[in-house]
Amino acid sequence: QSVLTQPPSVSAAPGQKVTISCSGSSSNIGNNYVSWYQQLPGTVPKLLIYKNNNRPSGIPDRFSGSKSGTSATLGITGLQTGDEADYYCGTWDSSLSAGVFGGGTKLTVL
Amino acid sequence: EVQLVESGGGLVQPGGSLRLSCAVSGFTFSSYNMNWVRQAPGKGLEWVSYISSSSGTIYYADSVKGRFTISRDNAKNSLYLQMNSLRDEDTAVYYCAREWAAPSNFDYWGQGTLVTVSS
């Protein structure tokens, strides 16, 4: 059971937009920055979003992040088949003194 | 170019020990906090442990507390994870990850090393 809650799967057609939610509590998302990672099949996780809504260099602006209260959302526009991957949210939990991740969301581009 | 290269994984019996290493290059290792993250086969990411740049602050996941020990040698640009009393549920790919910009934000990851605990 993950501390952060994500939907197991989402799907959308190429060119469409999808959002992935990440729900937590005041001890994690509510008072810490959220990160998002993309893990393509058979590869290492890659940082997509940091500090809630910032993209590292090289990440296209099709990817966006937002946070409100104890929830965060990853948005992906202009979906491509190459976006099919597992997506994870992560943050620090101040009560646990531990890093925490969501269980991951599998994105299917139909 | 930033590189993190893990080693030390392998097959070990329940109750056994392993020491993982992560050799880094391409950045000033002593300036960064480091973490270990693992991923069981077919499962999600699980944070394992954190060590500050000076080794002054260390944290562990409850699942490994008392069994695993994180350490680093800034002179050797290396991060370590000593794993004792290994259990079946410790079977996973173990990644070292650099923390940047915010707590538990990992901008660079190693390729991972597989630890299999089985009799």
PDB file of C-alpha atoms in Angstrom:
ATOM      1  CA  GLN A   1       0.000   0.000   0.000  1.00  0.00           C
ATOM      2  CA  SER A   2       1.652   3.210  -1.202  1.00  0.00           C
ATOM      3  CA  VAL A   3       1.546   6.404   0.849  1.00  0.00           C
ATOM      4  CA  LEU A   4       0.630   8.343  -2.299  1.00  0.00           C
ATOM      5  CA  THR A   5      -2.388   7.194  -4.309  1.00  0.00           C
ATOM      6  CA  GLN A   6      -2.397   7.082  -8.104  1.00  0.00           C
ATOM      7  CA  PRO A   7      -4.848   5.459 -10.513  1.00  0.00           C
ATOM      8  CA  PRO A   8      -3.419   2.138 -11.749  1.00  0.00           C
ATOM      9  CA  SER A   9      -4.021   3.008 -15.365  1.00  0.00           C
ATOM     10  CA  VAL A  10      -5.171   5.720 -17.746  1.00  0.00           C
ATOM     11  CA  SER A  11      -5.623   5.728 -21.478  1.00  0.00           C
ATOM     12  CA  ALA A  12      -6.269   8.166 -24.284  1.00  0.00           C
ATOM     13  CA  ALA A  13      -5.944   8.430 -28.035  1.00  0.00           C
ATOM     14  CA  PRO A  14      -2.926   9.890 -29.834  1.00  0.00           C
ATOM     15  CA  GLY A  15      -3.016  13.658 -29.900  1.00  0.00           C
ATOM     16  CA  GLN A  16      -5.341  13.852 -26.924  1.00  0.00           C
ATOM     17  CA  LYS A  17      -4.658  15.032 -23.377  1.00  0.00           C
ATOM     18  CA  VAL A  18      -4.500  12.944 -20.225  1.00  0.00           C
ATOM     19  CA  THR A  19      -4.118  13.760 -16.546  1.00  0.00           C
ATOM     20  CA  ILE A  20      -2.746  11.550 -13.790  1.00  0.00           C
ATOM     21  CA  SER A  21      -3.633  12.300 -10.196  1.00  0.00           C
ATOM     22  CA  CYS A  22      -1.570  11.767  -7.066  1.00  0.00           C
ATOM     23  CA  SER A  23      -3.233  12.036  -3.685  1.00  0.00           C
ATOM     24  CA  GLY A  24      -1.464  12.323  -0.361  1.00  0.00           C
ATOM     25  CA  SER A  25      -1.717  14.093   2.962  1.00  0.00           C
ATOM     26  CA  SER A  26      -0.506  17.164   4.798  1.00  0.00           C
ATOM     27  CA  SER A  27       2.681  15.406   5.869  1.00  0.00           C
ATOM     28  CA  ASN A  28       3.786  14.738   2.319  1.00  0.00           C
ATOM     29  CA  ILE A  29       2.227  16.522  -0.674  1.00  0.00           C
ATOM     30  CA  GLY A  30       0.611  19.169   1.500  1.00  0.00           C
ATOM     31  CA  ASN A  31       3.924  20.505   2.763  1.00  0.00           C
ATOM     32  CA  ASN A  32       6.570  19.292   0.337  1.00  0.00           C
ATOM     33  CA  TYR A  33       7.386  19.573  -3.335  1.00  0.00           C
ATOM     34  CA  VAL A  34       6.123  16.910  -5.719  1.00  0.00           C
ATOM     35  CA  SER A  35       8.136  15.224  -8.469  1.00  0.00           C
ATOM     36  CA  TRP A  36       6.954  13.151 -11.408  1.00  0.00           C
ATOM     37  CA  TYR A  37       8.903  10.386 -13.157  1.00  0.00           C
ATOM     38  CA  GLN A  38       8.425   8.537 -16.407  1.00  0.00           C
ATOM     39  CA  GLN A  39       9.599   4.946 -16.713  1.00  0.00           C
ATOM     40  CA  LEU A  40       9.502   3.592 -20.233  1.00  0.00           C
ATOM     41  CA  PRO A  41       9.403  -0.211 -20.490  1.00  0.00           C
ATOM     42  CA  GLY A  42      12.715  -1.729 -19.444  1.00  0.00           C
ATOM     43  CA  THR A  43      14.354   1.595 -18.630  1.00  0.00           C
ATOM     44  CA  VAL A  44      15.423   3.668 -15.650  1.00  0.00           C
ATOM     45  CA  PRO A  45      12.998   6.244 -14.201  1.00  0.00           C
ATOM     46  CA  LYS A  46      13.395   9.701 -15.691  1.00  0.00           C
ATOM     47  CA  LEU A  47      12.581  12.988 -13.947  1.00  0.00           C
ATOM     48  CA  LEU A  48       9.724  14.791 -15.739  1.00  0.00           C
ATOM     49  CA  ILE A  49       8.577  17.424 -13.238  1.00  0.00           C
ATOM     50  CA  TYR A  50      10.221  18.824 -10.124  1.00  0.00           C
ATOM     51  CA  LYS A  51       9.055  21.245  -7.442  1.00  0.00           C
ATOM     52  CA  ASN A  52       5.414  20.681  -8.440  1.00  0.00           C
ATOM     53  CA  ASN A  53       5.432  22.305 -11.850  1.00  0.00           C
ATOM     54  CA  ASN A  54       8.954  22.697 -13.208  1.00  0.00           C
ATOM     55  CA  ARG A  55      10.402  20.814 -16.156  1.00  0.00           C
ATOM     56  CA  PRO A  56      14.075  19.836 -16.252  1.00  0.00           C
ATOM     57  CA  SER A  57      16.021  20.822 -19.312  1.00  0.00           C
ATOM     58  CA  GLY A  58      15.036  18.691 -22.279  1.00  0.00           C
ATOM     59  CA  ILE A  59      11.528  17.801 -21.116  1.00  0.00           C
ATOM     60  CA  PRO A  60       8.975  19.069 -23.667  1.00  0.00           C
ATOM     61  CA  ASP A  61       6.249  21.458 -22.586  1.00  0.00           C
ATOM     62  CA  ARG A  62       3.657  18.796 -23.416  1.00  0.00           C
ATOM     63  CA  PHE A  63       4.313  17.677 -19.839  1.00  0.00           C
ATOM     64  CA  SER A  64       3.021  19.832 -16.995  1.00  0.00           C
ATOM     65  CA  GLY A  65       2.526  19.538 -13.272  1.00  0.00           C
ATOM     66  CA  SER A  66       0.322  21.184 -10.711  1.00  0.00           C
ATOM     67  CA  LYS A  67      -0.422  20.903  -7.012  1.00  0.00           C
ATOM     68  CA  SER A  68      -3.381  21.883  -4.903  1.00  0.00           C
ATOM     69  CA  GLY A  69      -3.547  21.107  -1.207  1.00  0.00           C
ATOM     70  CA  THR A  70      -2.716  17.454  -0.705  1.00  0.00           C
ATOM     71  CA  SER A  71      -3.054  16.420  -4.355  1.00  0.00           C
ATOM     72  CA  ALA A  72      -0.930  16.789  -7.445  1.00  0.00           C
ATOM     73  CA  THR A  73      -1.602  16.255 -11.113  1.00  0.00           C
ATOM     74  CA  LEU A  74       0.550  15.422 -14.117  1.00  0.00           C
ATOM     75  CA  GLY A  75      -0.794  16.534 -17.470  1.00  0.00           C
ATOM     76  CA  ILE A  76       0.348  15.308 -20.856  1.00  0.00           C
ATOM     77  CA  THR A  77      -0.935  16.913 -24.046  1.00  0.00           C
ATOM     78  CA  GLY A  78      -0.488  15.875 -27.657  1.00  0.00           C
ATOM     79  CA  LEU A  79      -0.155  12.227 -26.670  1.00  0.00           C
ATOM     80  CA  GLN A  80       2.252  10.103 -28.645  1.00  0.00           C
ATOM     81  CA  THR A  81       2.676   6.346 -28.716  1.00  0.00           C
ATOM     82  CA  GLY A  82       6.146   6.945 -27.290  1.00  0.00           C
ATOM     83  CA  ASP A  83       4.545   8.310 -24.126  1.00  0.00           C
ATOM     84  CA  GLU A  84       3.340   4.824 -23.184  1.00  0.00           C
ATOM     85  CA  ALA A  85       5.055   4.246 -19.862  1.00  0.00           C
ATOM     86  CA  ASP A  86       4.595   4.020 -16.118  1.00  0.00           C
ATOM     87  CA  TYR A  87       4.370   7.363 -14.348  1.00  0.00           C
ATOM     88  CA  TYR A  88       5.190   7.878 -10.673  1.00  0.00           C
ATOM     89  CA  CYS A  89       4.698  10.783  -8.314  1.00  0.00           C
ATOM     90  CA  GLY A  90       7.070  11.208  -5.400  1.00  0.00           C
ATOM     91  CA  THR A  91       7.796  13.510  -2.501  1.00  0.00           C
ATOM     92  CA  TRP A  92       9.181  13.627   1.014  1.00  0.00           C
ATOM     93  CA  ASP A  93       7.018  12.722   3.994  1.00  0.00           C
ATOM     94  CA  SER A  94       7.892  14.901   6.969  1.00  0.00           C
ATOM     95  CA  SER A  95       6.108  12.681   9.507  1.00  0.00           C
ATOM     96  CA  LEU A  96       7.714   9.458   8.300  1.00  0.00           C
ATOM     97  CA  SER A  97      11.073  11.123   7.602  1.00  0.00           C
ATOM     98  CA  ALA A  98      11.075   9.098   4.426  1.00  0.00           C
ATOM     99  CA  GLY A  99      10.772   9.434   0.695  1.00  0.00           C
ATOM    100  CA  VAL A 100       7.456   8.237  -0.684  1.00  0.00           C
ATOM    101  CA  PHE A 101       6.183   7.283  -4.123  1.00  0.00           C
ATOM    102  CA  GLY A 102       2.810   6.634  -5.621  1.00  0.00           C
ATOM    103  CA  GLY A 103       2.057   3.138  -6.812  1.00  0.00           C
ATOM    104  CA  GLY A 104       2.489   4.180 -10.416  1.00  0.00           C
ATOM    105  CA  THR A 105       0.094   4.743 -13.307  1.00  0.00           C
ATOM    106  CA  LYS A 106       0.360   2.864 -16.585  1.00  0.00           C
ATOM    107  CA  LEU A 107      -0.431   5.108 -19.527  1.00  0.00           C
ATOM    108  CA  THR A 108      -1.768   3.482 -22.664  1.00  0.00           C
ATOM    109  CA  VAL A 109      -1.996   5.505 -25.845  1.00  0.00           C
ATOM    110  CA  LEU A 110      -4.715   3.759 -27.834  1.00  0.00           C
TER     111      LEU A 110
ATOM    112  CA  GLU B   1      28.473  13.775 -18.267  1.00  0.00           C
ATOM    113  CA  VAL B   2      26.827  12.660 -15.052  1.00  0.00           C
ATOM    114  CA  GLN B   3      27.121   8.927 -14.474  1.00  0.00           C
ATOM    115  CA  LEU B   4      26.026   6.681 -11.630  1.00  0.00           C
ATOM    116  CA  VAL B   5      27.062   3.038 -11.877  1.00  0.00           C
ATOM    117  CA  GLU B   6      25.819   0.484  -9.379  1.00  0.00           C
ATOM    118  CA  SER B   7      27.473  -2.845  -8.688  1.00  0.00           C
ATOM    119  CA  GLY B   8      27.393  -5.621  -6.140  1.00  0.00           C
ATOM    120  CA  GLY B   9      24.032  -7.197  -6.858  1.00  0.00           C
ATOM    121  CA  GLY B  10      23.520 -10.919  -7.215  1.00  0.00           C
ATOM    122  CA  LEU B  11      21.855 -14.008  -5.825  1.00  0.00           C
ATOM    123  CA  VAL B  12      21.920 -14.444  -2.054  1.00  0.00           C
ATOM    124  CA  GLN B  13      20.159 -16.778   0.332  1.00  0.00           C
ATOM    125  CA  PRO B  14      17.641 -15.508   2.873  1.00  0.00           C
ATOM    126  CA  GLY B  15      19.492 -14.232   5.910  1.00  0.00           C
ATOM    127  CA  GLY B  16      22.560 -13.405   3.855  1.00  0.00           C
ATOM    128  CA  SER B  17      24.339 -10.134   3.183  1.00  0.00           C
ATOM    129  CA  LEU B  18      25.349  -8.032   0.201  1.00  0.00           C
ATOM    130  CA  ARG B  19      27.090  -4.707  -0.212  1.00  0.00           C
ATOM    131  CA  LEU B  20      26.012  -2.505  -3.096  1.00  0.00           C
ATOM    132  CA  SER B  21      28.215   0.233  -4.471  1.00  0.00           C
ATOM    133  CA  CYS B  22      27.444   3.231  -6.642  1.00  0.00           C
ATOM    134  CA  ALA B  23      30.369   4.924  -8.376  1.00  0.00           C
ATOM    135  CA  VAL B  24      29.628   8.418  -9.591  1.00  0.00           C
ATOM    136  CA  SER B  25      31.341  10.780 -11.983  1.00  0.00           C
ATOM    137  CA  GLY B  26      30.628  13.987 -13.831  1.00  0.00           C
ATOM    138  CA  PHE B  27      29.616  16.085 -10.822  1.00  0.00           C
ATOM    139  CA  THR B  28      30.890  17.139  -7.406  1.00  0.00           C
ATOM    140  CA  PHE B  29      29.693  14.144  -5.407  1.00  0.00           C
ATOM    141  CA  SER B  30      30.426  15.732  -2.037  1.00  0.00           C
ATOM    142  CA  SER B  31      27.899  18.487  -2.732  1.00  0.00           C
ATOM    143  CA  TYR B  32      24.874  16.250  -3.194  1.00  0.00           C
ATOM    144  CA  ASN B  33      22.602  14.220  -0.986  1.00  0.00           C
ATOM    145  CA  MET B  34      22.151  10.686  -2.278  1.00  0.00           C
ATOM    146  CA  ASN B  35      19.488   8.001  -2.061  1.00  0.00           C
ATOM    147  CA  TRP B  36      18.809   4.358  -2.779  1.00  0.00           C
ATOM    148  CA  VAL B  37      15.505   3.443  -4.452  1.00  0.00           C
ATOM    149  CA  ARG B  38      14.435  -0.088  -5.295  1.00  0.00           C
ATOM    150  CA  GLN B  39      11.908  -1.719  -7.599  1.00  0.00           C
ATOM    151  CA  ALA B  40      10.719  -5.276  -7.111  1.00  0.00           C
ATOM    152  CA  PRO B  41      10.047  -7.234 -10.318  1.00  0.00           C
ATOM    153  CA  GLY B  42       6.893  -5.928 -11.945  1.00  0.00           C
ATOM    154  CA  LYS B  43       6.249  -3.521  -9.067  1.00  0.00           C
ATOM    155  CA  GLY B  44       6.537   0.195  -8.384  1.00  0.00           C
ATOM    156  CA  LEU B  45       9.298   2.341  -6.978  1.00  0.00           C
ATOM    157  CA  GLU B  46      10.139   2.129  -3.290  1.00  0.00           C
ATOM    158  CA  TRP B  47      12.420   4.607  -1.545  1.00  0.00           C
ATOM    159  CA  VAL B  48      15.004   2.828   0.608  1.00  0.00           C
ATOM    160  CA  SER B  49      17.457   5.245   2.194  1.00  0.00           C
ATOM    161  CA  TYR B  50      18.917   8.763   2.199  1.00  0.00           C
ATOM    162  CA  ILE B  51      22.304  10.147   3.161  1.00  0.00           C
ATOM    163  CA  SER B  52      23.225  13.807   3.274  1.00  0.00           C
ATOM    164  CA  SER B  53      26.263  15.180   1.493  1.00  0.00           C
ATOM    165  CA  SER B  54      28.393  15.090   4.637  1.00  0.00           C
ATOM    166  CA  SER B  55      26.898  11.840   5.969  1.00  0.00           C
ATOM    167  CA  GLY B  56      25.535  13.816   8.884  1.00  0.00           C
ATOM    168  CA  THR B  57      21.900  12.864   8.289  1.00  0.00           C
ATOM    169  CA  ILE B  58      20.655   9.409   7.364  1.00  0.00           C
ATOM    170  CA  TYR B  59      17.145   8.032   6.950  1.00  0.00           C
ATOM    171  CA  TYR B  60      15.769   4.576   6.185  1.00  0.00           C
ATOM    172  CA  ALA B  61      12.469   3.124   5.106  1.00  0.00           C
ATOM    173  CA  ASP B  62      10.805   1.167   7.904  1.00  0.00           C
ATOM    174  CA  SER B  63      11.042  -1.960   5.760  1.00  0.00           C
ATOM    175  CA  VAL B  64      14.864  -1.943   5.924  1.00  0.00           C
ATOM    176  CA  LYS B  65      15.582  -0.144   9.179  1.00  0.00           C
ATOM    177  CA  GLY B  66      17.977  -2.099  11.369  1.00  0.00           C
ATOM    178  CA  ARG B  67      19.073  -4.327   8.488  1.00  0.00           C
ATOM    179  CA  PHE B  68      20.490  -1.937   5.878  1.00  0.00           C
ATOM    180  CA  THR B  69      23.222   0.672   6.321  1.00  0.00           C
ATOM    181  CA  ILE B  70      23.872   3.499   3.893  1.00  0.00           C
ATOM    182  CA  SER B  71      27.271   5.158   3.711  1.00  0.00           C
ATOM    183  CA  ARG B  72      29.413   7.173   1.363  1.00  0.00           C
ATOM    184  CA  ASP B  73      33.052   7.974   0.695  1.00  0.00           C
ATOM    185  CA  ASN B  74      33.329  11.425  -0.817  1.00  0.00           C
ATOM    186  CA  ALA B  75      37.035  10.936  -1.512  1.00  0.00           C
ATOM    187  CA  LYS B  76      36.182   7.916  -3.658  1.00  0.00           C
ATOM    188  CA  ASN B  77      33.010   9.396  -5.191  1.00  0.00           C
ATOM    189  CA  SER B  78      31.119   6.358  -4.019  1.00  0.00           C
ATOM    190  CA  LEU B  79      27.849   5.503  -2.291  1.00  0.00           C
ATOM    191  CA  TYR B  80      27.219   2.212  -0.529  1.00  0.00           C
ATOM    192  CA  LEU B  81      24.379   0.119   0.819  1.00  0.00           C
ATOM    193  CA  GLN B  82      25.232  -2.686   3.222  1.00  0.00           C
ATOM    194  CA  MET B  83      22.325  -5.112   3.290  1.00  0.00           C
ATOM    195  CA  ASN B  84      22.136  -7.707   6.078  1.00  0.00           C
ATOM    196  CA  SER B  85      19.506 -10.244   7.113  1.00  0.00           C
ATOM    197  CA  LEU B  86      18.124 -10.240   3.597  1.00  0.00           C
ATOM    198  CA  ARG B  87      14.587 -11.438   3.008  1.00  0.00           C
ATOM    199  CA  ASP B  88      12.720 -12.679  -0.044  1.00  0.00           C
ATOM    200  CA  GLU B  89      10.886  -9.365  -0.214  1.00  0.00           C
ATOM    201  CA  ASP B  90      14.174  -7.488  -0.652  1.00  0.00           C
ATOM    202  CA  THR B  91      14.432  -8.938  -4.165  1.00  0.00           C
ATOM    203  CA  ALA B  92      14.520  -5.915  -6.461  1.00  0.00           C
ATOM    204  CA  VAL B  93      16.545  -3.742  -8.764  1.00  0.00           C
ATOM    205  CA  TYR B  94      18.375  -1.233  -6.588  1.00  0.00           C
ATOM    206  CA  TYR B  95      19.032   2.226  -7.999  1.00  0.00           C
ATOM    207  CA  CYS B  96      21.243   4.942  -6.603  1.00  0.00           C
ATOM    208  CA  ALA B  97      19.799   8.369  -7.271  1.00  0.00           C
ATOM    209  CA  ARG B  98      21.086  11.911  -6.927  1.00  0.00           C
ATOM    210  CA  GLU B  99      18.886  14.336  -5.024  1.00  0.00           C
ATOM    211  CA  TRP B 100      18.589  17.809  -6.532  1.00  0.00           C
ATOM    212  CA  ALA B 101      16.544  20.963  -6.052  1.00  0.00           C
ATOM    213  CA  ALA B 102      14.180  19.529  -3.420  1.00  0.00           C
ATOM    214  CA  PRO B 103      13.949  16.690  -0.897  1.00  0.00           C
ATOM    215  CA  SER B 104      13.295  13.338  -2.580  1.00  0.00           C
ATOM    216  CA  ASN B 105      13.625  14.844  -6.051  1.00  0.00           C
ATOM    217  CA  PHE B 106      15.920  12.594  -8.088  1.00  0.00           C
ATOM    218  CA  ASP B 107      17.407  14.027 -11.248  1.00  0.00           C
ATOM    219  CA  TYR B 108      19.940  11.310 -12.079  1.00  0.00           C
ATOM    220  CA  TRP B 109      19.587   7.561 -11.610  1.00  0.00           C
ATOM    221  CA  GLY B 110      21.992   4.705 -12.087  1.00  0.00           C
ATOM    222  CA  GLN B 111      21.149   1.782 -14.341  1.00  0.00           C
ATOM    223  CA  GLY B 112      20.357  -0.375 -11.325  1.00  0.00           C
ATOM    224  CA  THR B 113      21.715  -3.607  -9.915  1.00  0.00           C
ATOM    225  CA  LEU B 114      19.531  -6.676  -9.364  1.00  0.00           C
ATOM    226  CA  VAL B 115      19.446  -8.301  -5.949  1.00  0.00           C
ATOM    227  CA  THR B 116      17.757 -11.690  -5.791  1.00  0.00           C
ATOM    228  CA  VAL B 117      17.107 -13.250  -2.404  1.00  0.00           C
ATOM    229  CA  SER B 118      16.222 -16.886  -2.794  1.00  0.00           C
ATOM    230  CA  SER B 119      17.133 -20.292  -1.454  1.00  0.00           C
TER     231      SER B 119
END
